[in-house]
Amino acid sequence: MMRTISDYLPAEHVDHQLFINGQFVDAADQSQFDCISPATGKRLCQVSSANEHDVDRAVKAARDAFNSGAWRDANVSHRKKILLRLAQLVESNAEKLAIIETWDTGKPIRDSRAVDMAGSVQMVRWFAESVDKLYDEIAPTDNPIVAQIRRTPLGVIAAVTPWNFPLLTALTKIIPALAVGNSVVLKPSELSPLSALYLARLGAEAGLPDGVLNVVTGSGGQAGAALGLHPDVDALLFTGSTATGKRFMQYSGASNLKKISLECGGKSANIVLDDCPDIDKAVQATANGIFFNAGQICNAGSRLILQRAIAEQFKLKLAAHLDNYKPGDPMDSATTLGSMISSGHADKVRGHIREAEQQGARIYAQARAWDGAGGFDATAWVPPTLIDQVNNSMRIAQEEVFGPVLAIMEVDTVDEALQTANDSQYGLAAAIWTSDMRTAHRAQQTLHAGFVWVNSVRAGHIATPFGGVKQSGFGRDKSLHAFDNVSYLKTTWYDYS
Ligand code: NAD
């Protein structure tokens, strides 16, 4: 018989209500939405659906907590202790959280454990450790005046997050905000709300004062928009699509000019030149760069730009990798290709493949489709697919597919490669494979992207800033630069004359 989440986790560990002012509560009008497990197509539970009144309650709780000073004015050693305790709780509950994440998103349990949970623990711990290492400044003004420049919390921070790495992205937003003393209202994606609610429980257990961390679940159009438009939210941290990111700019302008930071989509180029130092390494990294998490990654290298002399050899080797991504029960630790976030999203991805073919591109290779044996919804899986004969003006090369689909183009020169890479509305990431340091340096200068990889794809570290340019957004997550999204610099003049 088909297993359910309750075979892995007691039902009382799956929270399903809003978390406001330290309490799990129903939405004021009691409304709920279905939380579906994409791998089975079946309902996991019903979750409270917040409307603007619930959002208002959560923002008020956050404001009251901020004004009380219980968290904002606490000693840095205290804030650090509570956040380190939270890191420890995320770590000791990592298996439960990984199970929740896998059921909620369809991603393989091995990835939930090794990537989402490992990254989540590190995210909380790193920012907790930073709390007592942030120094302020004294400006070099003339005597006897002293000008002090202090990093100051903004107040109430809202975070609206997507479904591809639900807990990890939520923590990326909220932990820096909490670290400097803000209060937070988090709205996770309605497609993956459960780990954020479990996090709220852990935050309370760690000792965050009531109202400092609130979680409102619900739709983007209702709960998300209500946060974007709320007159008492000081900053909104968003990760998601560019279309929604643009709405948040409008919400800000139409309300209180709240500070906005946006991590939006990408269509990142991965350039492999004829002098690539290690073709096998590049093939492996290219495959991982687009097929990991079923391609549902903002910085996936979804456009492969090959210099002509190595193109055929590279494609052949890449095709041999496709069947390494093994579809199956996401709870089976041998599975390496999970479902997409929904069968509806999988349909969209299939539509992109069909349209590319109609426009003259060709399916160069595709992994075997899965039949969903054992009661799974096979329509939620898309097999890894290589599409070549792509022209950079085609939709498959310009739009974010957010699936395991690689658009392959061939070029003759380095200039053509760089120009093709930059010919995109997006500017999140770009990669180049070359043995020539001069070419690498020129590419680093020319590629218009938030980060550039030379001879790797998707290298990353919590100590480096993460974010894009152009329609990939602005503001930086991770690293100490993340504090710029959630604080402001206050200058105070002391006149001793
Ligand atoms: P999405 O924009 O549909 O949703 C993201 C969040 O915004 C969700 O919480 C959703 O409820 C909310 N939302 C949706 N419509 C809204 C509206 N009208 N008003 C207010 N809030 C609204 O994105 P998604 O489909 O959840 O996630 C996939 C997208 O996220 C992709 O485009 C991907 O590139 C992007 N993404 C970017 C990064 C990054 O760091 N750059 C990371 C992960 C995902």
Coordinates of C-alpha atoms and ligand atoms in Angstrom, one line a residue:
M1 CA 0.0 0.0 0.0
M2 CA 1.1 3.6 -0.8
R3 CA 2.8 5.2 2.2
T4 CA 1.8 8.5 3.6
I5 CA 3.7 11.2 5.6
S6 CA 2.2 9.8 8.8
D7 CA 4.2 6.6 8.2
Y8 CA 7.3 8.8 8.8
L9 CA 6.2 11.6 11.1
P10 CA 3.5 11.7 13.8
A11 CA 0.6 14.0 12.6
E12 CA 1.1 16.4 15.5
H13 CA 4.5 17.3 14.0
V14 CA 2.9 18.7 10.9
D15 CA 1.8 22.2 12.0
H16 CA -0.9 23.8 9.9
Q17 CA -2.0 27.0 11.5
L18 CA -0.7 30.6 11.4
F19 CA 1.9 31.5 13.9
I20 CA 1.2 34.9 15.4
N21 CA 2.5 36.4 18.6
G22 CA 3.9 33.1 19.8
Q23 CA 0.7 31.1 19.2
F24 CA -0.6 28.8 16.5
V25 CA -3.9 30.2 15.5
D26 CA -6.6 29.7 12.8
A27 CA -7.2 32.4 10.2
A28 CA -9.8 34.8 11.5
D29 CA -12.3 33.6 8.9
Q30 CA -11.2 29.9 9.5
S31 CA -10.3 29.5 5.8
Q32 CA -7.8 26.9 4.8
F33 CA -6.1 25.6 1.6
D34 CA -5.0 22.1 0.6
C35 CA -1.4 21.3 1.0
I36 CA -0.6 18.8 -1.8
S37 CA 2.3 16.4 -2.0
P38 CA 3.3 16.7 -5.7
A39 CA 4.9 13.2 -5.8
T40 CA 1.6 11.5 -5.0
G41 CA -0.8 14.3 -6.1
K42 CA -2.6 13.7 -2.8
R43 CA -3.5 16.1 0.0
L44 CA -1.0 16.1 3.0
C45 CA -3.2 18.3 5.2
Q46 CA -5.1 21.6 5.2
V47 CA -3.3 24.8 6.1
S48 CA -4.7 28.1 7.4
S49 CA -5.1 30.7 4.7
A50 CA -4.3 34.2 5.9
N51 CA -6.1 37.2 4.5
E52 CA -5.2 40.9 5.0
H53 CA -6.7 40.9 8.6
D54 CA -4.5 38.0 9.6
V55 CA -1.5 39.7 8.0
D56 CA -2.4 42.9 9.9
R57 CA -2.5 40.9 13.2
A58 CA 1.0 39.4 12.4
V59 CA 2.5 42.8 11.5
K60 CA 1.0 44.3 14.7
A61 CA 2.5 41.5 16.8
A62 CA 5.9 42.1 15.1
R63 CA 5.6 45.9 15.7
D64 CA 4.7 45.5 19.3
A65 CA 7.5 43.1 19.9
F66 CA 10.0 45.5 18.2
N67 CA 8.8 48.4 20.2
S68 CA 9.0 46.5 23.4
G69 CA 12.7 46.2 22.9
A70 CA 12.7 42.6 24.3
W71 CA 14.7 41.5 21.2
R72 CA 15.9 44.7 19.6
D73 CA 17.6 45.9 22.8
A74 CA 18.7 42.6 24.1
N75 CA 22.4 42.2 24.6
V76 CA 24.2 40.9 21.6
S77 CA 25.4 37.9 23.7
H78 CA 21.7 37.1 24.4
R79 CA 20.6 37.3 20.7
K80 CA 23.6 35.2 19.7
K81 CA 22.8 32.6 22.4
I82 CA 19.1 32.3 21.2
L83 CA 20.0 32.0 17.6
L84 CA 22.7 29.4 18.3
R85 CA 20.1 27.5 20.2
L86 CA 17.8 27.7 17.1
A87 CA 20.7 26.4 15.0
Q88 CA 21.0 23.5 17.4
L89 CA 17.3 22.8 17.2
V90 CA 17.2 22.9 13.4
E91 CA 20.1 20.4 13.5
S92 CA 18.5 18.1 16.0
N93 CA 15.2 18.2 14.1
A94 CA 16.9 18.0 10.7
E95 CA 15.5 14.5 9.9
K96 CA 11.9 15.6 10.6
L97 CA 12.3 18.8 8.6
A98 CA 13.9 16.8 5.7
I99 CA 10.8 14.5 5.7
I100 CA 8.5 17.5 5.7
E101 CA 10.4 19.2 2.9
T102 CA 10.4 16.0 0.7
W103 CA 6.7 15.4 1.1
D104 CA 5.9 19.0 0.5
T105 CA 8.1 19.5 -2.6
G106 CA 8.8 16.1 -4.1
K107 CA 12.5 16.6 -3.8
P108 CA 14.6 13.5 -3.1
I109 CA 15.2 12.9 0.6
R110 CA 18.9 12.6 0.1
D111 CA 18.9 16.2 -1.2
S112 CA 16.6 17.4 1.6
R113 CA 19.1 16.0 4.1
A114 CA 22.4 16.8 2.4
V115 CA 21.6 20.2 0.9
D116 CA 18.5 21.8 2.4
M117 CA 19.1 20.8 6.0
A118 CA 22.8 21.0 6.0
G119 CA 22.5 24.5 4.5
S120 CA 19.8 25.5 6.9
V121 CA 21.8 24.6 10.0
Q122 CA 24.8 26.4 8.6
M123 CA 22.8 29.5 7.7
V124 CA 21.4 29.9 11.2
R125 CA 24.8 29.2 12.9
W126 CA 26.8 31.5 10.6
F127 CA 24.6 34.5 11.2
A128 CA 24.2 33.7 14.9
E129 CA 28.0 33.8 15.1
S130 CA 28.1 37.1 13.3
V131 CA 25.9 38.9 15.9
D132 CA 28.8 39.9 18.2
K133 CA 31.3 40.5 15.4
L134 CA 29.7 43.5 13.7
Y135 CA 31.5 46.7 14.4
D136 CA 30.1 50.2 13.9
E137 CA 32.2 53.2 12.7
I138 CA 33.4 56.6 13.9
A139 CA 33.8 59.0 11.0
P140 CA 37.0 61.0 10.7
T141 CA 35.3 64.4 11.4
D142 CA 37.0 67.5 12.9
N143 CA 37.4 67.9 16.6
P144 CA 35.6 68.3 18.9
I145 CA 32.7 66.7 17.0
V146 CA 32.4 62.9 16.9
A147 CA 30.2 61.3 14.3
Q148 CA 29.1 57.8 15.1
I149 CA 27.7 55.5 12.3
R150 CA 25.6 52.7 13.7
R151 CA 23.9 49.8 11.8
T152 CA 20.4 50.0 13.1
P153 CA 17.5 47.5 12.7
L154 CA 14.7 48.7 10.4
G155 CA 11.8 47.4 12.5
V156 CA 9.3 45.0 10.9
I157 CA 10.7 42.9 8.1
A158 CA 8.5 40.8 5.9
A159 CA 9.8 37.9 3.8
V160 CA 8.0 36.3 1.0
T161 CA 9.6 33.1 -0.3
P162 CA 9.3 30.4 -3.0
W163 CA 9.1 26.6 -3.0
N164 CA 12.3 25.3 -4.4
F165 CA 14.3 25.4 -1.1
P166 CA 11.6 26.4 1.3
L167 CA 13.3 26.3 4.7
L168 CA 16.8 27.3 3.4
T169 CA 15.5 30.3 1.6
A170 CA 13.3 31.4 4.5
L171 CA 16.3 31.2 6.8
T172 CA 18.4 33.1 4.3
K173 CA 16.0 36.0 4.7
I174 CA 15.0 36.0 8.3
I175 CA 18.1 35.1 10.2
P176 CA 20.1 38.2 9.2
A177 CA 16.9 40.2 10.0
L178 CA 16.6 38.7 13.5
A179 CA 20.4 38.9 14.1
V180 CA 20.4 42.7 14.1
G181 CA 17.2 42.9 16.2
N182 CA 14.3 43.2 13.8
S183 CA 10.9 41.4 14.1
V184 CA 9.8 39.3 11.2
V185 CA 6.7 38.1 9.4
L186 CA 7.4 35.3 7.0
K187 CA 5.1 34.1 4.2
P188 CA 6.3 30.9 2.7
S189 CA 5.0 29.7 -0.7
E190 CA 1.5 28.2 -0.5
L191 CA 3.1 25.2 -2.4
S192 CA 5.5 24.4 0.4
P193 CA 4.3 26.0 3.7
L194 CA 5.0 23.3 6.2
S195 CA 8.7 23.7 7.1
A196 CA 8.2 27.4 7.9
L197 CA 5.5 26.5 10.4
Y198 CA 7.8 23.9 12.0
L199 CA 10.5 26.6 12.1
A200 CA 8.1 28.9 14.0
R201 CA 7.7 26.1 16.6
L202 CA 11.5 25.8 16.9
G203 CA 12.0 29.6 17.2
A204 CA 9.7 29.7 20.2
E205 CA 11.5 26.7 21.7
A206 CA 14.8 28.5 21.2
G207 CA 13.5 31.5 23.2
L208 CA 12.6 34.1 20.6
P209 CA 10.2 36.5 22.4
D210 CA 6.5 36.3 21.3
G211 CA 5.9 38.3 18.2
V212 CA 9.5 38.4 17.0
L213 CA 9.0 35.6 14.5
N214 CA 5.5 35.3 12.9
V215 CA 4.5 33.0 10.0
V216 CA 1.5 33.6 7.8
T217 CA 0.6 30.9 5.3
G218 CA -1.6 31.7 2.3
S219 CA -1.7 32.7 -1.3
G220 CA 0.5 35.2 -2.9
G221 CA -2.4 37.3 -4.2
Q222 CA -3.9 37.6 -0.8
A223 CA -1.3 37.2 2.1
G224 CA 1.7 38.1 -0.1
A225 CA 0.1 41.2 -1.5
A226 CA -1.2 42.3 2.0
L227 CA 2.4 42.2 3.3
G228 CA 3.7 44.1 0.2
L229 CA 1.1 46.8 0.7
H230 CA 1.1 47.0 4.5
P231 CA 1.9 50.5 5.7
D232 CA 3.8 49.2 8.8
V233 CA 6.2 46.8 7.2
D234 CA 9.6 48.5 6.9
A235 CA 11.3 46.2 4.4
L236 CA 10.3 43.3 2.2
L237 CA 12.7 40.5 1.3
F238 CA 11.5 38.6 -1.7
T239 CA 12.7 35.5 -3.6
G240 CA 10.6 34.3 -6.5
S241 CA 9.8 35.1 -10.0
T242 CA 10.6 38.4 -11.7
A243 CA 6.9 39.0 -12.5
T244 CA 6.1 38.8 -8.7
G245 CA 9.2 40.8 -7.9
K246 CA 7.9 43.7 -10.1
R247 CA 4.7 43.6 -8.2
F248 CA 6.5 44.2 -4.9
M249 CA 8.1 47.3 -6.4
Q250 CA 4.6 48.5 -7.2
Y251 CA 3.3 47.6 -3.7
S252 CA 6.1 49.5 -2.1
G253 CA 5.4 52.6 -4.3
A254 CA 1.6 52.3 -3.6
S255 CA 2.1 52.1 0.2
N256 CA 4.9 53.3 2.4
L257 CA 8.0 53.1 0.2
K258 CA 9.2 50.1 2.2
K259 CA 12.7 48.9 1.3
I260 CA 12.6 46.0 -1.2
S261 CA 15.2 43.4 -2.0
L262 CA 14.6 41.0 -4.8
E263 CA 16.2 37.7 -5.7
C264 CA 14.3 36.8 -8.9
G265 CA 14.8 34.5 -11.8
G266 CA 17.7 33.6 -14.0
K267 CA 18.7 32.2 -17.4
S268 CA 22.4 31.7 -16.6
A269 CA 24.9 31.0 -19.3
N270 CA 27.5 28.3 -19.1
I271 CA 30.2 28.8 -21.7
V272 CA 32.6 26.0 -22.6
L273 CA 35.5 27.1 -24.8
D274 CA 37.7 24.8 -27.0
D275 CA 40.5 25.2 -24.4
C276 CA 38.4 23.9 -21.5
P277 CA 41.0 22.4 -19.1
D278 CA 38.9 19.4 -18.1
I279 CA 36.0 18.3 -20.3
D280 CA 34.8 15.5 -18.0
K281 CA 34.7 17.8 -15.0
A282 CA 32.9 20.4 -17.1
V283 CA 30.3 17.8 -18.3
Q284 CA 29.7 16.6 -14.8
A285 CA 29.3 20.2 -13.4
T286 CA 27.1 21.2 -16.4
A287 CA 24.7 18.2 -15.7
N288 CA 24.6 18.9 -12.0
G289 CA 24.1 22.6 -12.7
I290 CA 20.9 22.0 -14.6
F291 CA 19.5 18.7 -13.4
F292 CA 19.9 19.0 -9.6
N293 CA 16.6 19.7 -7.9
A294 CA 14.9 18.9 -11.2
G295 CA 16.3 22.1 -12.6
Q296 CA 14.2 24.2 -10.1
I297 CA 17.1 26.4 -9.2
C298 CA 17.3 30.1 -9.9
N299 CA 21.0 30.0 -10.8
A300 CA 20.8 26.8 -12.9
G301 CA 23.1 27.0 -15.9
S302 CA 20.2 26.6 -18.3
R303 CA 21.9 27.9 -21.4
L304 CA 25.0 25.9 -22.5
I305 CA 27.1 27.8 -25.0
L306 CA 29.7 25.6 -26.6
Q307 CA 32.5 26.6 -28.8
R308 CA 32.2 24.6 -32.1
A309 CA 35.3 22.5 -32.0
I310 CA 34.3 20.7 -28.8
A311 CA 30.6 20.8 -29.2
E312 CA 29.8 17.4 -30.5
Q313 CA 32.1 15.6 -28.1
F314 CA 30.7 17.6 -25.2
K315 CA 27.0 16.8 -26.1
L316 CA 27.8 13.1 -26.5
K317 CA 29.4 13.0 -23.0
L318 CA 26.5 15.0 -21.5
A319 CA 23.9 12.7 -23.0
A320 CA 25.6 9.8 -21.3
H321 CA 24.9 11.5 -18.0
L322 CA 21.2 11.7 -18.3
D323 CA 20.3 8.4 -16.8
N324 CA 22.3 9.1 -13.7
Y325 CA 19.3 11.1 -12.5
K326 CA 17.2 8.3 -11.2
P327 CA 13.5 9.0 -10.8
G328 CA 11.6 7.2 -8.0
D329 CA 9.9 7.5 -4.6
P330 CA 11.4 10.7 -3.2
M331 CA 11.6 9.0 0.2
D332 CA 13.9 6.3 -1.2
S333 CA 17.5 7.4 -0.6
A334 CA 18.5 6.0 -4.0
T335 CA 16.2 8.4 -5.8
T336 CA 18.1 11.3 -7.4
L337 CA 15.3 12.9 -9.6
G338 CA 12.3 14.0 -7.6
S339 CA 9.0 15.3 -8.9
M340 CA 8.5 18.9 -10.0
I341 CA 6.7 21.1 -7.5
S342 CA 3.4 20.2 -9.2
S343 CA 2.1 18.4 -12.2
G344 CA 0.9 21.8 -13.4
H345 CA 4.5 23.1 -13.4
A346 CA 5.7 19.9 -15.1
D347 CA 3.1 20.6 -17.8
K348 CA 4.5 24.1 -18.3
V349 CA 8.0 22.6 -18.6
R350 CA 6.8 20.1 -21.2
G351 CA 5.1 23.0 -23.1
H352 CA 8.5 24.8 -23.3
I353 CA 10.1 21.7 -24.8
R354 CA 7.3 21.3 -27.4
E355 CA 7.5 25.0 -28.3
A356 CA 11.3 24.8 -28.7
E357 CA 10.8 21.9 -31.2
Q358 CA 8.2 23.9 -33.1
Q359 CA 10.6 26.8 -33.4
G360 CA 13.2 24.6 -35.0
A361 CA 15.3 23.4 -32.0
R362 CA 15.8 19.6 -31.6
I363 CA 15.6 17.2 -28.6
Y364 CA 19.2 16.0 -28.7
A365 CA 18.8 13.5 -25.9
Q366 CA 16.3 12.8 -23.2
A367 CA 16.3 10.4 -20.2
R368 CA 13.7 7.7 -20.0
A369 CA 10.4 8.9 -18.6
W370 CA 9.2 7.3 -15.4
D371 CA 5.9 5.4 -15.1
G372 CA 5.3 6.4 -11.4
A373 CA 5.3 2.7 -10.3
G374 CA 3.9 2.3 -6.8
G375 CA 1.2 4.9 -6.9
F376 CA 3.1 8.1 -7.7
D377 CA 1.9 10.8 -10.0
A378 CA 4.1 10.3 -13.0
T379 CA 2.8 13.5 -14.6
A380 CA 4.8 15.5 -12.0
W381 CA 8.1 14.2 -13.3
V382 CA 10.0 15.6 -16.3
P383 CA 13.0 13.6 -17.6
P384 CA 16.3 15.4 -18.0
T385 CA 16.3 16.8 -21.5
L386 CA 19.0 18.3 -23.8
I387 CA 17.8 20.6 -26.6
D388 CA 20.3 21.7 -29.2
Q389 CA 20.1 23.8 -32.4
V390 CA 18.8 26.5 -30.2
N391 CA 18.9 30.1 -31.3
N392 CA 19.3 32.7 -28.4
S393 CA 16.2 34.5 -29.5
M394 CA 14.0 31.5 -29.0
R395 CA 11.8 31.4 -25.9
I396 CA 13.7 28.3 -24.6
A397 CA 16.8 30.5 -24.5
Q398 CA 15.2 33.7 -23.1
E399 CA 12.6 32.5 -20.6
E400 CA 13.2 30.7 -17.3
V401 CA 11.9 27.1 -17.7
F402 CA 12.7 26.1 -14.1
G403 CA 13.0 22.5 -15.0
P404 CA 15.6 19.9 -16.1
V405 CA 15.9 21.2 -19.6
L406 CA 19.2 22.5 -21.1
A407 CA 19.2 24.8 -24.1
I408 CA 22.4 24.3 -26.1
M409 CA 23.9 26.8 -28.5
E410 CA 27.1 26.7 -30.5
V411 CA 29.4 29.6 -31.3
D412 CA 32.7 30.2 -33.1
T413 CA 34.5 32.9 -31.0
V414 CA 34.9 34.0 -27.4
D415 CA 33.3 37.4 -28.3
E416 CA 30.3 35.6 -29.7
A417 CA 30.0 33.5 -26.6
L418 CA 30.2 36.5 -24.2
Q419 CA 27.8 38.5 -26.3
T420 CA 25.3 35.6 -26.4
A421 CA 25.6 35.1 -22.6
N422 CA 24.8 38.8 -22.0
D423 CA 21.9 38.8 -24.4
S424 CA 19.4 38.1 -21.7
Q425 CA 17.0 40.0 -19.5
Y426 CA 18.5 38.2 -16.6
G427 CA 21.8 38.6 -14.9
L428 CA 22.1 36.2 -12.0
A429 CA 25.1 33.9 -12.8
A430 CA 27.4 32.9 -15.6
A431 CA 30.2 30.4 -16.0
I432 CA 33.1 30.1 -18.3
W433 CA 35.5 27.1 -18.9
T434 CA 38.9 28.0 -20.3
S435 CA 42.6 27.4 -19.7
D436 CA 43.6 30.9 -20.7
M437 CA 43.8 33.3 -17.7
R438 CA 43.4 36.3 -20.0
T439 CA 40.2 35.0 -21.4
A440 CA 38.9 34.2 -17.9
H441 CA 39.7 37.7 -16.8
R442 CA 38.1 39.3 -19.9
A443 CA 35.0 37.1 -19.3
Q444 CA 34.8 38.1 -15.6
Q445 CA 34.9 41.8 -16.7
T446 CA 32.4 41.4 -19.5
L447 CA 29.8 39.0 -18.1
H448 CA 26.9 41.0 -16.6
A449 CA 25.9 38.8 -13.7
G450 CA 25.9 38.8 -9.9
F451 CA 28.4 36.0 -9.9
V452 CA 30.8 34.4 -12.4
W453 CA 32.3 31.0 -12.1
V454 CA 35.6 30.2 -13.8
N455 CA 36.0 26.5 -14.4
S456 CA 33.2 25.5 -12.2
V457 CA 29.4 25.7 -12.0
R458 CA 27.5 26.7 -8.9
A459 CA 30.4 27.0 -6.5
G460 CA 29.0 28.8 -3.5
H461 CA 29.7 29.7 0.1
I462 CA 27.7 31.4 2.8
A463 CA 30.4 34.0 3.2
T464 CA 29.9 35.3 -0.4
P465 CA 27.1 37.6 -1.5
F466 CA 24.3 36.0 -3.5
G467 CA 22.1 37.9 -5.9
G468 CA 21.8 39.3 -9.4
V469 CA 21.6 42.3 -11.7
K470 CA 19.1 43.3 -14.5
Q471 CA 15.8 41.5 -14.0
S472 CA 17.3 38.9 -11.7
G473 CA 16.8 41.6 -9.0
F474 CA 18.9 43.5 -6.5
G475 CA 20.1 43.3 -2.9
R476 CA 22.4 40.5 -1.7
D477 CA 21.6 37.5 0.5
K478 CA 24.3 35.6 2.4
S479 CA 27.5 37.1 3.7
L480 CA 27.7 40.2 5.8
H481 CA 26.3 42.2 2.9
A482 CA 22.9 40.6 3.7
F483 CA 22.6 43.0 6.7
D484 CA 22.2 45.9 4.2
N485 CA 18.7 44.6 3.4
V486 CA 17.5 44.6 6.9
S487 CA 19.2 47.6 8.6
Y488 CA 20.1 51.2 7.9
L489 CA 23.1 53.3 8.8
K490 CA 22.3 55.9 11.4
T491 CA 24.7 58.8 11.9
T492 CA 24.8 60.5 15.3
W493 CA 26.8 63.7 15.8
Y494 CA 28.2 64.3 19.3
D495 CA 29.2 67.9 19.8
Y496 CA 31.7 68.3 22.6
S497 CA 32.7 71.9 22.0
Ligands
NAD1 P1 6.5 33.2 -7.4 O1 6.9 34.5 -7.7 O2 5.3 32.7 -8.0 O3 6.2 33.1 -5.8 C1 7.1 33.4 -4.9 C2 6.4 33.9 -3.6 O4 5.7 35.1 -4.0 C3 5.4 32.9 -3.1 O5 5.4 33.0 -1.7 C4 4.1 33.4 -3.6 O6 3.0 33.1 -2.8 C5 4.3 34.9 -3.6 N1 3.4 35.6 -4.6 C6 3.0 35.1 -5.8 N2 2.2 36.0 -6.4 C7 2.2 37.1 -5.6 C8 1.5 38.4 -5.7 N3 0.7 38.7 -6.7 N4 1.7 39.2 -4.7 C9 2.4 38.9 -3.6 N5 3.1 37.7 -3.5 C10 2.9 36.8 -4.5 O7 7.7 32.2 -7.6 P2 7.8 30.7 -7.3 O8 7.1 30.1 -8.5 O9 7.3 30.3 -6.0 O10 9.3 30.4 -7.4 C11 10.0 30.2 -8.6 C12 10.7 31.5 -9.0 O11 11.6 31.9 -7.9 C13 11.6 31.3 -10.2 O12 11.4 32.3 -11.1 C14 13.0 31.3 -9.6 O13 14.0 31.8 -10.4 C15 12.8 32.3 -8.5 N6 13.9 32.0 -7.5 C16 14.9 32.9 -7.4 C17 15.9 32.7 -6.5 C18 17.1 33.7 -6.3 O14 17.7 33.7 -5.3 N7 17.3 34.5 -7.3 C19 15.9 31.6 -5.6 C20 14.9 30.7 -5.7 C21 13.8 30.9 -6.7

